[in-house]
Amino acid sequence: MMAKAWVLASRPNGMPTAENFRLEELPNRELADGEVRVTNRWLSVDPYMRGRMNDVKSYAPPFQLDQPMQGGAVGEVVESRSDQFKPGDMVQHMEGWRDEAVMKAEAVRPLPQLDVPPQAFLGQLGMPGMTAYVGLTRIAEVKEGDTVFVSAAAGAVGSTVVQIAKAMGCHVIGSAGGPDKCAWVQSLGADAVIDYKGDVPVVKALGEVARNGIDVYFDNVGGEHLDAALAHCRQGARFAICGMIDVYNTAEPTKLRYLPRIIATRARIQGFLVSDHVDCAAEFYRDMGGWLSDGKLKAQETVVDGLGRMPEAFLGLFQGGNTGKMLVRV
Amino acid sequence: MMAKAWVLASRPNGMPTAENFRLEELPNRELADGEVRVTNRWLSVDPYMRGRMNDVKSYAPPFQLDQPMQGGAVGEVVESRSDQFKPGDMVQHMEGWRDEAVMKAEAVRPLPQLDVPPQAFLGQLGMPGMTAYVGLTRIAEVKEGDTVFVSAAAGAVGSTVVQIAKAMGCHVIGSAGGPDKCAWVQSLGADAVIDYKGDVPVVKALGEVARNGIDVYFDNVGGEHLDAALAHCRQGARFAICGMIDVYNTAEPTKLRYLPRIIATRARIQGFLVSDHVDCAAEFYRDMGGWLSDGKLKAQETVVDGLGRMPEAFLGLFQGGNTGKMLVRV
């Protein structure tokens, strides 16, 4: 059976649809010296991939039309012409959106030695988890006693933000959509949860649970959540801007009613990319390993089975389809 | 003749009008021990005063209804019961909006020893100048070779930003309203000037003169200038948010089309108040004194004569009525 990969068939205009993707057979090819063949077991879908579907230069190059897309993947080495890997090794790499990948060994990393299932390295112990860690510790410079507000708190990044912030001694307010997700976020330890799909506008709901304001806002969504955070931020507040999923698929501008508060509060709003912070990986695995051992981290996954359903899993990210990390099991 | 002071007669709703102010006689009173009487020569009007006319707790307490307002002032001591000051001393203080002030000596400061006219200490060598200095050096952490964009570049703060940034070896782009102001900003040394009242939207005009983007944005106005800066900011850009005069008198939200660029560029947007940075006064006077001696600083003033016209001067700030520092000469 030939290996298959999802290619970008056309660039989405606004919200992507299934028609933007096409599953293609990959040509069989022999390994060259120094290469490995990996059978992918788990594939990651992440909101940032939406940006790579546009034909604009950004931090990551755009996906090429009619070419296999990239993304996080965990798999098993099945053939190796590198002395770094042998068949049976579990590895992670960026040649996702396909069931088999042939790569130079340098593009492949062994899984860290932590007692978690392999797919955790696509979620809480992978890029999304490290995004949460970097955003809180390096960008927002969170400290014990801070009140931390995080949007998309039931997502892969947000749910880890909730747990790291709690482990660090913060008061945590999460926002999520719908009672089930809110209950899950509460079960992670959040002190208060806002249902942004409820009747109460986010700005009002946040004011009710953050009577003394917030010190840190971890933004995954932008839009009205960002405005609510501005409305309720305290003096010296720090905003770590990780994502703006609310605006990835729209041409509408963000409307901020409370932006002038940035002056009186001396608030700092900073965008960041986890890829700038690979130097903190050791620190990240050390701290996360400790919190895991202490039972302070819970992971949840929303698993979609089969490479054929990968676009569906990706589109689900924009429809609130996942609780915790959205994964495709090959 | 009795001393007079402007009191806040009513709180403005949106753009202030002359009816919000009332000139009242001040009761005569004898000096107590440790007090001085100052005849004010120059009074400052500044955009931040608009915020104090609202009844909301902010960094400065709101002006009280039917009470004299406060603001920067330069005057001459005419009577003293303090050994710190003697009649004839020129001083600065915050009991503006009036022609005579009676204060404790601690509330009064002598004018720094710099060879400039006394009213300069309400402008380039006073709070507006220090705001420019702090915003550039401490908040935006400007460095030689940066491309700096500044809005309201013909204002008291903005015109000083232009000159400090040029003195520090930056490429400077200013925005101002109308050909006269633009010509003046150019004469201060700006490498390019945008006329925001022209036919070209700011975002397009900025793109034309900042082909490689901007490193620093010094924001005095908010709104479309801020959005334009987001559209054209480079990786690692720093925004010092000093003021948002565009939105002080409106309930309309700020619409930002380019906000998501904060992530890819890792830009940092930080609000600040000069009052947090009084510790840099010595450094400020040292650097400004040097630049003055080197002929790198020019000041311009828009002078309105007579205490009776002070509300008119204040309202002029929101109508583009000033080039350089807006002052009232008593």
CSV table of C-alpha atoms in Angstrom, one decimal, chain B:
chain,number,residue,atom,x,y,z
B,1,MET,CA,-7.8,92.6,42.1
B,2,MET,CA,-8.7,89.2,43.3
B,3,ALA,CA,-7.0,86.0,42.0
B,4,LYS,CA,-9.0,83.9,39.7
B,5,ALA,CA,-9.1,80.2,38.8
B,6,TRP,CA,-10.9,78.0,36.3
B,7,VAL,CA,-13.2,75.5,38.0
B,8,LEU,CA,-14.8,72.5,36.4
B,9,ALA,CA,-18.5,73.5,36.1
B,10,SER,CA,-19.7,70.2,34.6
B,11,ARG,CA,-18.2,67.0,33.3
B,12,PRO,CA,-17.9,66.8,29.6
B,13,ASN,CA,-19.7,64.2,27.7
B,14,GLY,CA,-17.5,63.5,24.7
B,15,MET,CA,-15.8,66.5,23.3
B,16,PRO,CA,-15.6,69.3,26.0
B,17,THR,CA,-17.1,72.7,25.4
B,18,ALA,CA,-16.6,76.1,26.9
B,19,GLU,CA,-19.7,75.5,29.1
B,20,ASN,CA,-17.8,72.9,31.1
B,21,PHE,CA,-15.6,75.6,32.6
B,22,ARG,CA,-16.2,78.6,34.8
B,23,LEU,CA,-13.8,81.3,35.9
B,24,GLU,CA,-14.2,82.1,39.6
B,25,GLU,CA,-12.6,84.5,42.0
B,26,LEU,CA,-10.4,82.9,44.6
B,27,PRO,CA,-10.8,84.0,48.2
B,28,ASN,CA,-7.8,86.1,49.4
B,29,ARG,CA,-5.8,84.4,52.1
B,30,GLU,CA,-2.8,85.1,54.2
B,31,LEU,CA,0.2,82.8,53.9
B,32,ALA,CA,0.7,80.2,56.7
B,33,ASP,CA,4.2,79.3,57.9
B,34,GLY,CA,6.1,77.4,55.2
B,35,GLU,CA,3.9,78.7,52.3
B,36,VAL,CA,4.6,80.7,49.3
B,37,ARG,CA,2.5,82.9,47.0
B,38,VAL,CA,3.3,82.5,43.3
B,39,THR,CA,2.1,84.7,40.5
B,40,ASN,CA,1.7,82.4,37.5
B,41,ARG,CA,3.2,83.6,34.2
B,42,TRP,CA,2.7,80.5,32.1
B,43,LEU,CA,0.0,77.8,32.3
B,44,SER,CA,0.1,74.4,30.6
B,45,VAL,CA,-2.8,72.7,28.8
B,46,ASP,CA,-2.2,69.0,28.1
B,47,PRO,CA,-4.3,66.3,26.5
B,48,TYR,CA,-4.1,64.1,29.7
B,49,MET,CA,-6.2,66.7,31.5
B,50,ARG,CA,-9.2,65.4,29.6
B,51,GLY,CA,-9.1,62.2,31.5
B,52,ARG,CA,-9.2,64.0,34.8
B,53,MET,CA,-12.5,65.6,33.8
B,54,ASN,CA,-14.2,62.3,33.9
B,55,ASP,CA,-15.5,61.0,37.3
B,56,VAL,CA,-13.4,57.8,37.2
B,57,LYS,CA,-10.6,56.7,39.3
B,58,SER,CA,-7.5,56.6,37.2
B,59,TYR,CA,-3.8,57.3,37.6
B,60,ALA,CA,-4.6,60.9,38.5
B,61,PRO,CA,-7.7,61.7,40.6
B,62,PRO,CA,-10.6,63.3,38.8
B,63,PHE,CA,-11.0,67.1,39.0
B,64,GLN,CA,-13.7,67.9,41.5
B,65,LEU,CA,-16.7,69.8,40.3
B,66,ASP,CA,-16.8,73.5,41.2
B,67,GLN,CA,-13.2,73.3,42.4
B,68,PRO,CA,-10.1,74.9,40.7
B,69,MET,CA,-8.4,72.5,38.3
B,70,GLN,CA,-4.7,71.6,38.5
B,71,GLY,CA,-2.0,71.5,35.9
B,72,GLY,CA,1.6,72.5,35.2
B,73,ALA,CA,2.5,76.2,35.8
B,74,VAL,CA,5.6,78.4,35.9
B,75,GLY,CA,5.5,81.6,37.9
B,76,GLU,CA,7.3,84.0,40.2
B,77,VAL,CA,7.3,83.9,43.9
B,78,VAL,CA,5.8,87.2,45.2
B,79,GLU,CA,5.6,86.4,48.9
B,80,SER,CA,7.2,83.7,51.0
B,81,ARG,CA,7.0,82.4,54.5
B,82,SER,CA,9.5,79.6,53.6
B,83,ASP,CA,13.3,79.9,53.8
B,84,GLN,CA,13.5,77.8,50.6
B,85,PHE,CA,12.1,80.6,48.4
B,86,LYS,CA,12.3,84.4,48.2
B,87,PRO,CA,10.3,86.9,46.2
B,88,GLY,CA,11.5,87.0,42.6
B,89,ASP,CA,12.4,83.3,42.4
B,90,MET,CA,11.0,81.6,39.2
B,91,VAL,CA,9.4,78.3,40.0
B,92,GLN,CA,7.3,75.5,38.6
B,93,HIS,CA,4.4,73.7,40.3
B,94,MET,CA,1.0,72.0,39.6
B,95,GLU,CA,-1.4,74.7,40.7
B,96,GLY,CA,-2.2,75.8,37.2
B,97,TRP,CA,-5.5,77.0,35.7
B,98,ARG,CA,-5.2,80.1,37.9
B,99,ASP,CA,-3.3,83.3,37.9
B,100,GLU,CA,-2.1,83.1,41.5
B,101,ALA,CA,-1.4,80.1,43.7
B,102,VAL,CA,-0.7,79.7,47.4
B,103,MET,CA,1.1,76.5,48.3
B,104,LYS,CA,3.4,74.8,50.7
B,105,ALA,CA,7.0,75.3,49.6
B,106,GLU,CA,7.3,71.5,49.2
B,107,ALA,CA,4.9,71.6,46.3
B,108,VAL,CA,7.1,74.1,44.4
B,109,ARG,CA,10.3,73.4,42.5
B,110,PRO,CA,12.9,75.9,41.3
B,111,LEU,CA,13.5,75.9,37.6
B,112,PRO,CA,16.5,73.8,36.5
B,113,GLN,CA,19.7,75.7,35.5
B,114,LEU,CA,19.4,75.6,31.7
B,115,ASP,CA,19.7,78.4,29.3
B,116,VAL,CA,16.1,78.4,28.0
B,117,PRO,CA,13.1,80.6,28.6
B,118,PRO,CA,11.1,79.7,31.7
B,119,GLN,CA,8.1,78.4,29.8
B,120,ALA,CA,10.3,75.7,28.3
B,121,PHE,CA,9.9,73.8,31.6
B,122,LEU,CA,6.3,73.3,30.7
B,123,GLY,CA,7.2,71.9,27.3
B,124,GLN,CA,10.4,70.3,25.9
B,125,LEU,CA,12.3,70.6,29.2
B,126,GLY,CA,9.3,69.7,31.3
B,127,MET,CA,6.7,66.9,31.5
B,128,PRO,CA,6.1,66.6,27.8
B,129,GLY,CA,9.8,66.5,27.0
B,130,MET,CA,10.5,64.0,29.7
B,131,THR,CA,7.5,61.9,28.4
B,132,ALA,CA,9.2,61.8,25.0
B,133,TYR,CA,12.5,60.9,26.6
B,134,VAL,CA,11.2,58.1,28.9
B,135,GLY,CA,8.9,56.7,26.2
B,136,LEU,CA,11.8,56.4,23.7
B,137,THR,CA,14.6,55.3,26.0
B,138,ARG,CA,12.9,53.3,28.7
B,139,ILE,CA,9.7,52.0,27.2
B,140,ALA,CA,10.6,51.5,23.5
B,141,GLU,CA,14.3,51.0,24.3
B,142,VAL,CA,15.2,52.8,21.1
B,143,LYS,CA,18.7,52.3,19.7
B,144,GLU,CA,20.8,53.8,17.0
B,145,GLY,CA,19.6,52.8,13.5
B,146,ASP,CA,16.0,52.1,14.5
B,147,THR,CA,13.2,53.4,12.3
B,148,VAL,CA,10.9,55.4,14.6
B,149,PHE,CA,7.4,56.3,13.8
B,150,VAL,CA,5.7,59.0,15.9
B,151,SER,CA,2.1,60.3,15.7
B,152,ALA,CA,1.1,63.9,16.6
B,153,ALA,CA,4.7,64.7,15.6
B,154,ALA,CA,3.9,68.5,15.7
B,155,GLY,CA,2.7,68.3,19.3
B,156,ALA,CA,4.7,69.1,22.4
B,157,VAL,CA,5.6,65.4,23.1
B,158,GLY,CA,5.8,64.3,19.4
B,159,SER,CA,8.1,67.1,18.3
B,160,THR,CA,10.5,66.3,21.0
B,161,VAL,CA,10.3,62.6,20.1
B,162,VAL,CA,11.4,63.5,16.6
B,163,GLN,CA,14.4,65.5,17.8
B,164,ILE,CA,15.6,63.1,20.5
B,165,ALA,CA,15.3,60.1,18.1
B,166,LYS,CA,17.3,62.0,15.4
B,167,ALA,CA,19.9,63.0,18.1
B,168,MET,CA,20.1,59.3,18.9
B,169,GLY,CA,20.8,58.3,15.3
B,170,CYS,CA,17.4,57.0,14.3
B,171,HIS,CA,15.5,57.2,11.0
B,172,VAL,CA,12.4,59.2,12.0
B,173,ILE,CA,8.9,59.2,10.4
B,174,GLY,CA,6.4,61.7,11.8
B,175,SER,CA,2.7,62.1,11.3
B,176,ALA,CA,1.0,65.5,11.5
B,177,GLY,CA,-2.1,67.2,10.2
B,178,GLY,CA,-1.8,69.7,7.3
B,179,PRO,CA,1.1,71.0,5.2
B,180,ASP,CA,2.3,73.7,7.7
B,181,LYS,CA,2.7,71.3,10.6
B,182,CYS,CA,4.3,68.7,8.3
B,183,ALA,CA,6.8,71.2,7.0
B,184,TRP,CA,7.7,72.1,10.6
B,185,VAL,CA,8.2,68.5,11.6
B,186,GLN,CA,10.4,68.1,8.5
B,187,SER,CA,12.4,71.1,9.7
B,188,LEU,CA,13.0,69.4,13.0
B,189,GLY,CA,14.9,66.7,11.1
B,190,ALA,CA,12.3,64.1,10.4
B,191,ASP,CA,13.3,61.9,7.5
B,192,ALA,CA,9.7,61.6,6.3
B,193,VAL,CA,6.4,63.1,7.3
B,194,ILE,CA,2.9,61.8,6.7
B,195,ASP,CA,0.0,64.3,6.5
B,196,TYR,CA,-2.8,62.3,8.1
B,197,LYS,CA,-5.3,64.8,6.9
B,198,GLY,CA,-4.3,64.1,3.3
B,199,ASP,CA,-6.1,61.8,0.9
B,200,VAL,CA,-3.9,58.7,1.5
B,201,PRO,CA,-4.9,56.5,4.4
B,202,VAL,CA,-2.2,56.5,7.1
B,203,VAL,CA,-1.6,52.7,6.7
B,204,LYS,CA,-0.8,53.3,3.0
B,205,ALA,CA,1.2,56.4,3.5
B,206,LEU,CA,3.4,54.8,6.2
B,207,GLY,CA,4.0,51.8,3.9
B,208,GLU,CA,5.3,54.1,1.2
B,209,VAL,CA,7.9,55.8,3.4
B,210,ALA,CA,8.8,52.8,5.7
B,211,ARG,CA,9.6,50.3,3.0
B,212,ASN,CA,11.4,48.1,5.5
B,213,GLY,CA,9.0,48.6,8.3
B,214,ILE,CA,9.3,50.3,11.7
B,215,ASP,CA,11.1,49.3,14.8
B,216,VAL,CA,9.5,51.7,17.2
B,217,TYR,CA,6.1,53.4,17.4
B,218,PHE,CA,5.6,56.3,19.8
B,219,ASP,CA,1.8,56.6,20.0
B,220,ASN,CA,0.1,59.8,21.0
B,221,VAL,CA,-3.2,59.3,19.2
B,222,GLY,CA,-4.3,55.6,18.9
B,223,GLY,CA,-6.8,54.6,16.3
B,224,GLU,CA,-5.7,54.3,12.7
B,225,HIS,CA,-2.2,55.4,13.5
B,226,LEU,CA,-1.8,52.5,15.8
B,227,ASP,CA,-3.3,50.1,13.3
B,228,ALA,CA,-0.9,51.5,10.6
B,229,ALA,CA,2.1,50.9,13.0
B,230,LEU,CA,0.9,47.3,13.5
B,231,ALA,CA,0.6,46.9,9.7
B,232,HIS,CA,4.2,47.9,9.2
B,233,CYS,CA,6.1,46.9,12.3
B,234,ARG,CA,9.1,44.7,12.0
B,235,GLN,CA,10.1,41.7,14.0
B,236,GLY,CA,10.9,42.8,17.6
B,237,ALA,CA,9.1,46.1,17.3
B,238,ARG,CA,8.4,48.1,20.5
B,239,PHE,CA,5.4,50.4,20.9
B,240,ALA,CA,5.4,53.1,23.6
B,241,ILE,CA,1.8,54.0,24.2
B,242,CYS,CA,1.8,57.5,25.6
B,243,GLY,CA,-1.6,58.8,24.6
B,244,MET,CA,-4.7,58.1,22.5
B,245,ILE,CA,-6.1,61.6,21.8
B,246,ASP,CA,-8.2,60.1,19.0
B,247,VAL,CA,-10.4,58.3,21.5
B,248,TYR,CA,-10.4,60.5,24.6
B,249,ASN,CA,-13.6,62.2,23.5
B,250,THR,CA,-15.4,59.3,21.8
B,251,ALA,CA,-17.2,56.1,22.9
B,252,GLU,CA,-16.2,54.4,19.7
B,253,PRO,CA,-14.0,51.3,20.0
B,254,THR,CA,-10.6,51.3,18.3
B,255,LYS,CA,-10.7,49.1,15.2
B,256,LEU,CA,-7.4,47.2,14.6
B,257,ARG,CA,-7.2,45.3,11.4
B,258,TYR,CA,-3.5,44.4,11.8
B,259,LEU,CA,-3.5,43.3,15.4
B,260,PRO,CA,-2.7,39.7,14.7
B,261,ARG,CA,0.7,40.8,13.3
B,262,ILE,CA,1.8,41.2,17.0
B,263,ILE,CA,2.3,37.4,17.1
B,264,ALA,CA,4.5,36.9,14.0
B,265,THR,CA,6.5,40.1,14.8
B,266,ARG,CA,6.7,39.4,18.5
B,267,ALA,CA,5.9,43.1,18.9
B,268,ARG,CA,5.6,44.6,22.4
B,269,ILE,CA,3.0,47.2,23.1
B,270,GLN,CA,3.4,49.0,26.4
B,271,GLY,CA,1.5,51.8,28.1
B,272,PHE,CA,3.4,54.2,30.3
B,273,LEU,CA,3.1,57.3,32.5
B,274,VAL,CA,6.0,59.7,32.9
B,275,SER,CA,5.2,60.0,36.6
B,276,ASP,CA,6.6,56.5,37.2
B,277,HIS,CA,9.9,57.7,36.0
B,278,VAL,CA,10.9,60.7,38.0
B,279,ASP,CA,14.1,58.9,38.9
B,280,CYS,CA,15.4,59.6,35.4
B,281,ALA,CA,15.1,63.4,35.8
B,282,ALA,CA,18.9,63.9,36.2
B,283,GLU,CA,19.6,61.8,33.2
B,284,PHE,CA,17.0,63.7,31.2
B,285,TYR,CA,18.3,67.2,32.0
B,286,ARG,CA,21.9,66.0,31.3
B,287,ASP,CA,21.0,64.6,27.9
B,288,MET,CA,18.7,67.4,27.0
B,289,GLY,CA,21.2,70.0,28.1
B,290,GLY,CA,23.8,68.4,25.8
B,291,TRP,CA,21.5,68.3,22.8
B,292,LEU,CA,20.4,71.9,23.5
B,293,SER,CA,24.1,73.0,23.5
B,294,ASP,CA,24.7,71.0,20.3
B,295,GLY,CA,21.7,72.8,18.6
B,296,LYS,CA,19.8,69.6,18.2
B,297,LEU,CA,16.6,70.8,20.0
B,298,LYS,CA,14.2,73.3,18.7
B,299,ALA,CA,11.1,74.3,20.6
B,300,GLN,CA,8.0,75.9,19.2
B,301,GLU,CA,5.1,77.2,21.2
B,302,THR,CA,1.6,78.1,20.4
B,303,VAL,CA,0.8,80.9,22.9
B,304,VAL,CA,-2.7,81.9,23.9
B,305,ASP,CA,-2.8,85.2,25.8
B,306,GLY,CA,-4.8,85.6,29.0
B,307,LEU,CA,-6.2,83.4,31.7
B,308,GLY,CA,-9.7,84.0,30.3
B,309,ARG,CA,-8.8,82.1,27.1
B,310,MET,CA,-7.5,79.0,28.9
B,311,PRO,CA,-10.5,76.7,28.0
B,312,GLU,CA,-10.1,77.8,24.4
B,313,ALA,CA,-6.4,76.8,24.5
B,314,PHE,CA,-7.3,73.4,26.0
B,315,LEU,CA,-10.0,72.7,23.5
B,316,GLY,CA,-7.6,73.6,20.7
B,317,LEU,CA,-5.5,70.6,21.6
B,318,PHE,CA,-8.3,68.3,20.2
B,319,GLN,CA,-8.7,70.4,17.1
B,320,GLY,CA,-5.1,70.5,16.0
B,321,GLY,CA,-4.8,74.1,17.2
B,322,ASN,CA,-1.2,73.9,18.3
B,323,THR,CA,2.2,73.5,16.7
B,324,GLY,CA,4.6,72.5,19.4
B,325,LYS,CA,3.7,73.2,23.0
B,326,MET,CA,0.3,74.8,23.7
B,327,LEU,CA,0.7,77.5,26.4
B,328,VAL,CA,-1.4,80.1,28.1
B,329,ARG,CA,0.5,83.3,29.0
B,330,VAL,CA,-1.1,85.0,32.0
